[in-house]
Coordinates of C-alpha atoms in Angstrom, one line a residue:
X1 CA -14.2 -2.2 8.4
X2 CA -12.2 -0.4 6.5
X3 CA -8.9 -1.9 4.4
X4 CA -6.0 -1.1 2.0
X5 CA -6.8 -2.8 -1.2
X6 CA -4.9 -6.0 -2.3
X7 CA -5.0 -5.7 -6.2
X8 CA -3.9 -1.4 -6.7
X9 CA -1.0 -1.9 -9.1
X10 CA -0.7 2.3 -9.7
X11 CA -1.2 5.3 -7.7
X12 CA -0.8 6.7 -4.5
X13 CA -0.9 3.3 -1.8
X14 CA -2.3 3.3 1.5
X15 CA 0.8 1.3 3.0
X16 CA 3.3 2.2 5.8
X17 CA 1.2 5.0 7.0
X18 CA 0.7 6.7 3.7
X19 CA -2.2 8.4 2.7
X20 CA -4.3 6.4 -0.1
X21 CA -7.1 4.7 -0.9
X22 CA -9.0 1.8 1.4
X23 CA -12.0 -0.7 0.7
X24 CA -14.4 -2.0 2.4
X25 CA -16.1 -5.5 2.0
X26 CA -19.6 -4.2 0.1
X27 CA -17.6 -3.4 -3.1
X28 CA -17.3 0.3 -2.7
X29 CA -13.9 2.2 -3.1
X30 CA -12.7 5.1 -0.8
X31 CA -10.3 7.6 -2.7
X32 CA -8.9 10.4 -0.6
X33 CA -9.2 13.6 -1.9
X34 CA -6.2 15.7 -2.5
X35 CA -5.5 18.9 -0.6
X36 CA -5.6 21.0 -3.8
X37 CA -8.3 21.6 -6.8
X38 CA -7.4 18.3 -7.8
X39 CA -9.8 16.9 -5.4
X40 CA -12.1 19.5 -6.4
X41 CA -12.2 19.1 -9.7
X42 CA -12.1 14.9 -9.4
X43 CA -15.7 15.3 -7.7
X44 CA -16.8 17.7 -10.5
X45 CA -16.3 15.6 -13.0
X46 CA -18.1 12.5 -11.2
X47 CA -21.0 14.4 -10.3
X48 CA -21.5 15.9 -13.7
X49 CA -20.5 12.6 -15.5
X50 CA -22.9 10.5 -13.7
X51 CA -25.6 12.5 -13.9
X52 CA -25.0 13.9 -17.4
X53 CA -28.2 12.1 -19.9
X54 CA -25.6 12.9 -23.2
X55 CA -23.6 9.9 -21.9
X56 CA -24.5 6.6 -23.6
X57 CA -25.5 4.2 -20.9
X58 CA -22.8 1.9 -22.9
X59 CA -20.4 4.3 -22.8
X60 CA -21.3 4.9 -18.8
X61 CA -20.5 1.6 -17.6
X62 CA -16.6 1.8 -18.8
X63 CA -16.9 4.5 -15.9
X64 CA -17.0 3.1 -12.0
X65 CA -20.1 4.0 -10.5
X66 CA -19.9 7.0 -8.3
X67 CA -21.5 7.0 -4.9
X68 CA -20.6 10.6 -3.6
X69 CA -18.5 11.7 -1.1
X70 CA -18.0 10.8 2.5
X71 CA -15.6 11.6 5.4
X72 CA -13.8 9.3 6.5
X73 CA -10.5 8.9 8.9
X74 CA -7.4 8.8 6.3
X75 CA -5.2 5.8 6.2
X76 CA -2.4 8.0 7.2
X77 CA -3.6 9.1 10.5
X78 CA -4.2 12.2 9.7
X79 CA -8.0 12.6 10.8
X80 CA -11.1 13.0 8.8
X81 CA -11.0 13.6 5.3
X82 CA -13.7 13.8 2.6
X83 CA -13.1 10.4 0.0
X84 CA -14.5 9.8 -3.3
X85 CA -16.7 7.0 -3.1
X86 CA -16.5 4.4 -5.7
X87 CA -17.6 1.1 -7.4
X88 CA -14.4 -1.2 -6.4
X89 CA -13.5 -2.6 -9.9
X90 CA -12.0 -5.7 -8.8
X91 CA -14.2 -6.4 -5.8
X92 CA -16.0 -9.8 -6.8
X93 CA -13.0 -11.5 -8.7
X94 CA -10.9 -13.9 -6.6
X95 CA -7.3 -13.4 -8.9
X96 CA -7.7 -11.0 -10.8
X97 CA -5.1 -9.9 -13.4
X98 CA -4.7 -5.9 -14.0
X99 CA -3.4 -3.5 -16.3
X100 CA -3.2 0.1 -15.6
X101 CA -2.5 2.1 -18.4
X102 CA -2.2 5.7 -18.7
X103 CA -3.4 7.3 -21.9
X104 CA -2.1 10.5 -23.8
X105 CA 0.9 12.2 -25.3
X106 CA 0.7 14.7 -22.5
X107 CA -0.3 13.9 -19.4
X108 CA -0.5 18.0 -18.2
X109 CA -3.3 20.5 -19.8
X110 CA -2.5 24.1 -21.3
X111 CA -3.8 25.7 -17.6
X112 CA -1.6 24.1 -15.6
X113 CA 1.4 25.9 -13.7
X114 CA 4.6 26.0 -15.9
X115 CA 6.3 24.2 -13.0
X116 CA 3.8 21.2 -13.2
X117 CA 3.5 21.7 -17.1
X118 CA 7.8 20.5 -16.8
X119 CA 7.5 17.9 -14.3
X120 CA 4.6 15.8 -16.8
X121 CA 6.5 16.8 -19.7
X122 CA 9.8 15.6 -18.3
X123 CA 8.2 12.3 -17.0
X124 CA 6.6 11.6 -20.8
X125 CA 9.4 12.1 -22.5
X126 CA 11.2 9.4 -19.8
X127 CA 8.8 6.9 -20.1
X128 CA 6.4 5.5 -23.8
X129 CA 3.9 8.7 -23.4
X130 CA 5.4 10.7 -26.1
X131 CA 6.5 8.6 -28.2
X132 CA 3.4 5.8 -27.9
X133 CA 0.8 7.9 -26.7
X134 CA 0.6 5.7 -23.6
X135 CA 2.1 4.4 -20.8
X136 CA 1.9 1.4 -18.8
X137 CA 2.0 2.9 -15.1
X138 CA 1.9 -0.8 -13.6
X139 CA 0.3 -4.3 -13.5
X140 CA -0.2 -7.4 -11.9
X141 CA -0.8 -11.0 -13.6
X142 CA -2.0 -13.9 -12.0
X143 CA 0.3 -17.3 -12.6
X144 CA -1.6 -19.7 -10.7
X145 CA -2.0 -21.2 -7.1
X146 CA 1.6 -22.1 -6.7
X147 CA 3.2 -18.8 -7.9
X148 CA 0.9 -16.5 -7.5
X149 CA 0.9 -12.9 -9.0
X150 CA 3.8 -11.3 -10.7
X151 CA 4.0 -7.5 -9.9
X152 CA 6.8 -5.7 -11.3
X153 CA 8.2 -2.5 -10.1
X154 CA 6.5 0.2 -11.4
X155 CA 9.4 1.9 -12.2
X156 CA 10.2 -0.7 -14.6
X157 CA 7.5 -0.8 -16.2
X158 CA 7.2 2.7 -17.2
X159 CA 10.0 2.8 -19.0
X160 CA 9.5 0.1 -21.4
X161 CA 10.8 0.4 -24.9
X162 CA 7.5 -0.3 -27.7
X163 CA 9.0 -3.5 -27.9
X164 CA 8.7 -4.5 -24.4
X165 CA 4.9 -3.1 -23.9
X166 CA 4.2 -5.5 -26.7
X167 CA 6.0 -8.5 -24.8
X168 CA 4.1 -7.2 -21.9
X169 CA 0.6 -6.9 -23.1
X170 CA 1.2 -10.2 -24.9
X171 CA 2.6 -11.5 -21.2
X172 CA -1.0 -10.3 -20.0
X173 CA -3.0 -12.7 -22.1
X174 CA -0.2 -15.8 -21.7
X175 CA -0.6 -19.1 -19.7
X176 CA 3.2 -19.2 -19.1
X177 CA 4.1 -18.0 -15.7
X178 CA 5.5 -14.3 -16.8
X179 CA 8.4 -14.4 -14.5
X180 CA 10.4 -16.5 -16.6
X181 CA 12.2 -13.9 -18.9
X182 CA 13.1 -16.9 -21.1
X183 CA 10.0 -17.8 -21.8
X184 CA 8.2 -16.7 -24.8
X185 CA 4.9 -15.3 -24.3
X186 CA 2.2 -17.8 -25.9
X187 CA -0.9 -15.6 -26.0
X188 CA -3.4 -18.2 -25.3
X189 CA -5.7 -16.4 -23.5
X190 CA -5.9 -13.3 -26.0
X191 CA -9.2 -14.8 -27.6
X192 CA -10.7 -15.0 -24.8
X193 CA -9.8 -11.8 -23.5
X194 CA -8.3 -9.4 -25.9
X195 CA -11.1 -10.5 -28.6
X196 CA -14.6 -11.3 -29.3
X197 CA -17.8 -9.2 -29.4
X198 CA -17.6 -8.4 -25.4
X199 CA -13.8 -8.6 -24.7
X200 CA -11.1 -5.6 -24.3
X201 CA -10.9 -4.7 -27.8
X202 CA -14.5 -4.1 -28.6
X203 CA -14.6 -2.3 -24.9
X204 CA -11.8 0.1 -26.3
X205 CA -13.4 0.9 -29.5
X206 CA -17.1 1.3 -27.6
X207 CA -14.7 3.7 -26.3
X208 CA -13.0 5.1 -29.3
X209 CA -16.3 6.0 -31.2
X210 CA -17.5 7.8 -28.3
X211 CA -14.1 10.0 -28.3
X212 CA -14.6 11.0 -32.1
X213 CA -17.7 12.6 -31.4
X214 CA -18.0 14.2 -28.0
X215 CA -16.8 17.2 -27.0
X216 CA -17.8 18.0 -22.9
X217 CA -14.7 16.4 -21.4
X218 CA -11.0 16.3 -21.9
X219 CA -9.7 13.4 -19.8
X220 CA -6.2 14.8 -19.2
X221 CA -3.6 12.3 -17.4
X222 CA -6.4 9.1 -17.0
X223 CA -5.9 5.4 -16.6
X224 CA -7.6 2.8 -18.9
X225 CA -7.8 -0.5 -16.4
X226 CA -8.0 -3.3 -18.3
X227 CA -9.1 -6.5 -15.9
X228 CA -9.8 -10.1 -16.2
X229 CA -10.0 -13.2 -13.5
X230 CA -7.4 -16.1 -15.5
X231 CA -8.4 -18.5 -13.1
X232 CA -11.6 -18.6 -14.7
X233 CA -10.0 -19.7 -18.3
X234 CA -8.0 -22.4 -16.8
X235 CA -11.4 -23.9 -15.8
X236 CA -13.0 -23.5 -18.8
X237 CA -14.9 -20.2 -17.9
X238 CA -15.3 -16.6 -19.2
X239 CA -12.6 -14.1 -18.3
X240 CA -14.7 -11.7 -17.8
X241 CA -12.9 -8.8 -19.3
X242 CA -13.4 -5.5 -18.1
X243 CA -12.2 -2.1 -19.4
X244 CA -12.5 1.3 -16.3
X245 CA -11.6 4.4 -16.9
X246 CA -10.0 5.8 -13.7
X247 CA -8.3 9.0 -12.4
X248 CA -10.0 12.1 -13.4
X249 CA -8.3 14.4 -11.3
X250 CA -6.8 16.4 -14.4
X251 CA -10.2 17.1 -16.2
X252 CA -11.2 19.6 -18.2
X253 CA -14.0 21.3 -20.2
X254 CA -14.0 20.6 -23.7
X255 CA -15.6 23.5 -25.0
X256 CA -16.8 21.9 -28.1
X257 CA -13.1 20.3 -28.6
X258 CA -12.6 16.7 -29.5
X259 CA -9.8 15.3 -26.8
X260 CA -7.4 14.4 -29.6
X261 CA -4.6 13.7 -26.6
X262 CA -6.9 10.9 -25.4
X263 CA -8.5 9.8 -28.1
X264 CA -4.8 9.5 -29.9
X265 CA -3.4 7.4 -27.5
X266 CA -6.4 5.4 -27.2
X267 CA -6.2 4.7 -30.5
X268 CA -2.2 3.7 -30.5
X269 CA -3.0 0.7 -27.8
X270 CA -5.9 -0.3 -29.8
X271 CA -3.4 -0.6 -32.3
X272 CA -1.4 -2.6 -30.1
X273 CA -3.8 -4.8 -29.2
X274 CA -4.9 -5.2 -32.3
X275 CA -1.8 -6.7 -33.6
X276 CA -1.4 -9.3 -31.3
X277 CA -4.9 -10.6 -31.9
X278 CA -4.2 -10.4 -36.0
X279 CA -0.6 -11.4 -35.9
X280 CA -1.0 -15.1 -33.8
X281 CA 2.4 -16.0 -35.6
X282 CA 4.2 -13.7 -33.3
X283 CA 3.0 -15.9 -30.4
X284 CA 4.0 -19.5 -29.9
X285 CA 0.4 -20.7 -30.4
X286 CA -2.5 -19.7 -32.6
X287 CA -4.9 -19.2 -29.9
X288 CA -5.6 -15.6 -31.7
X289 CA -7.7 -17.3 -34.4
X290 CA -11.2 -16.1 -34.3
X291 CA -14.6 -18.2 -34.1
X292 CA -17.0 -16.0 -35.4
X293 CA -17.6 -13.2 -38.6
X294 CA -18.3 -10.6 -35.6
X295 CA -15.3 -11.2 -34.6
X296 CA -13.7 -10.9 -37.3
X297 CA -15.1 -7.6 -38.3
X298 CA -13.9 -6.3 -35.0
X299 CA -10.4 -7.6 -35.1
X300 CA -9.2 -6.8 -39.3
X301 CA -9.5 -3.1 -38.8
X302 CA -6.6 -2.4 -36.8
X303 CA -5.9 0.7 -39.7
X304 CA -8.5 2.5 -38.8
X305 CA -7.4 3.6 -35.5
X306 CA -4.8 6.3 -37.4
X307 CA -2.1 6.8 -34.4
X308 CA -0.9 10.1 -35.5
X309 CA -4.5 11.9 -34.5
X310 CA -2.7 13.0 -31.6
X311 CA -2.0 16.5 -33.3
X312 CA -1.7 19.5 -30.4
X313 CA -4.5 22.1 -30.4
X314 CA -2.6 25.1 -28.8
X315 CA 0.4 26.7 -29.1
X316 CA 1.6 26.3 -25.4
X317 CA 1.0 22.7 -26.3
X318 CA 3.5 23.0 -29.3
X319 CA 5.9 25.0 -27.1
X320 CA 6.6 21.9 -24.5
X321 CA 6.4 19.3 -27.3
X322 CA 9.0 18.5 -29.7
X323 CA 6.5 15.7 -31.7
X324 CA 2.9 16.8 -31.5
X325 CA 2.1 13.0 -33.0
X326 CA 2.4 9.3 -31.5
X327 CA 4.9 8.0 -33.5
X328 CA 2.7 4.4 -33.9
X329 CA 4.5 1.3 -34.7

């Protein structure tokens, strides 16, 4: 029994006889494969990524665990179709609250078609990608029984100032319910999920270290998810924060590279995060205080994420780009 999934806040949606993904109930994810080498190269870059022995097993399990193809009938009627399938992120968590957030300058690569090259590069210069090095493509946050989730129009949310995306990550980690826009967010829950030795932040840099050295992949136009079940805090359990990398459709070879356009905006929403957890006076409560040294050594280095790494490597790059850096904060 196959069914559209209740907690996608980004991408293509499997509603009102469109064609997208569908779940089933054994935790596995169902992503239809596009009609052009998109698809093509998406399965590429699973089948060499999960069975390529260079990749850190911590470093691997930031990735959803790849169970090969199948053909299945396509959510839009359309008859059989081959589908990714995937480990479904979210698929034992009850509320969970989610964060899709896609990373980069440039979300389009130096071999794409000119005409595709000026559609990405007019949608990142609309929304934060060029001038962050991110953007957040859309979210949901769980409030609690009564109000449920708040899920903003995506639209919205992609066109957020840097000011906003901070009110907005900070909303993320907040017990107030975020549809009140006169409430200021109070960041009580960034502790517990933005910090300590397993939460987002030490997920991201796992994940920054990783991008200063390797070289096999350029993860062109991909999602950081950043996950966590609130309702577990309000009782007085873990969060269980989780950080997936998602959407690989856009990959290339890095040919002995480093992925600066990744690993630059990577580094600007470590940044981010960073100052919310270090800065607990911008909140209404100083819930950011750490408990432990380890802790602290994770969370008083927010400098060494430089935000301006984000420097382009080619001169078709240069030729579409009027800042080749992230502009930081």
């Amino acid at each position: 029994m196959l069914k559209v999934p209740d907690h996608q806040v980004a991408g293509h949606q499997a509603r009102n006889g469109q064609l997208g993904p569908l779940i089933d109930d054994s935790g596995r994810f169902y992503k239809p494969l596009q009609d052009d080498d998109r698809g093509s190269k998406e399965v590429a870059f699973y089948s060499s990524f999960s069975s390529n022995t260079r990749v850190p097993d911590h470093i691997r399990r930031l990735f959803p665990v790849f169970h090969g193809t199948q053909l299945l009938e396509a959510s839009d009627g359309s008859g059989l179709r081959p589908h990714l399938v995937l480990e479904d992120v979210v698929s034992t968590r009850s509320h969970p609250s989610v964060m899709d957030i896609k990373i980069g300058s440039r979300t389009w690569y130096p071999e794409s078609s000119e005409d595709y090259i000026q559609r990405c590069f007019k949608k990142d210069r609309e929304t934060s990608s060029l001038s962050l090095g991110f953007r957040i493509s859309g979210l949901q946050i769980y409030g609690n029984e009564e109000s449920g989730f708040w899920k903003p129009e995506r639209k919205l949310v992609q066109n957020l100032s840097a000011a906003d995306v901070r009110v907005v990550l900070k909303k993320f980690v907040s017990s107030d319910l975020p549809v009140d826009p006169n409430s200021d967010p109070d960041c009580s829950f960034a502790a517990s999920v933005y910090g300590g030795s397993t939460g987002i932040l030490a997920q991201l840099l796992e994940l920054k270290a990783w991008f200063e050295d390797q070289t096999m992949y350029h993860l062109n136009s991909c999602s950081v998810l950043l996950v966590y079940e609130k309702e577990k805090l309000l009782i007085g359990e873990r969060s269980d924060a989780e950080v997936k990398l998602i959407d690989f459709a856009h990959v290339t070879e890095g040919k002995g590279i480093i992925d600066h356009n990744f690993l630059g905006g990577l580094c600007s929403l470590i940044k981010f995060i960073s100052e919310i957890l270090t800065s607990p006076d911008d909140c209404t409560t100083k819930a950011c205080l750490r408990d432990s040294e380890k802790d602290k050594e994770i969370l008083t280095s927010p400098d060494e994420c430089t935000t301006k790494v984000c420097l382009q490597d080619s001169d078709k790059n240069t030729n579409h780009s009027e800042n080749g850096t992230i502009e930081g904060m």
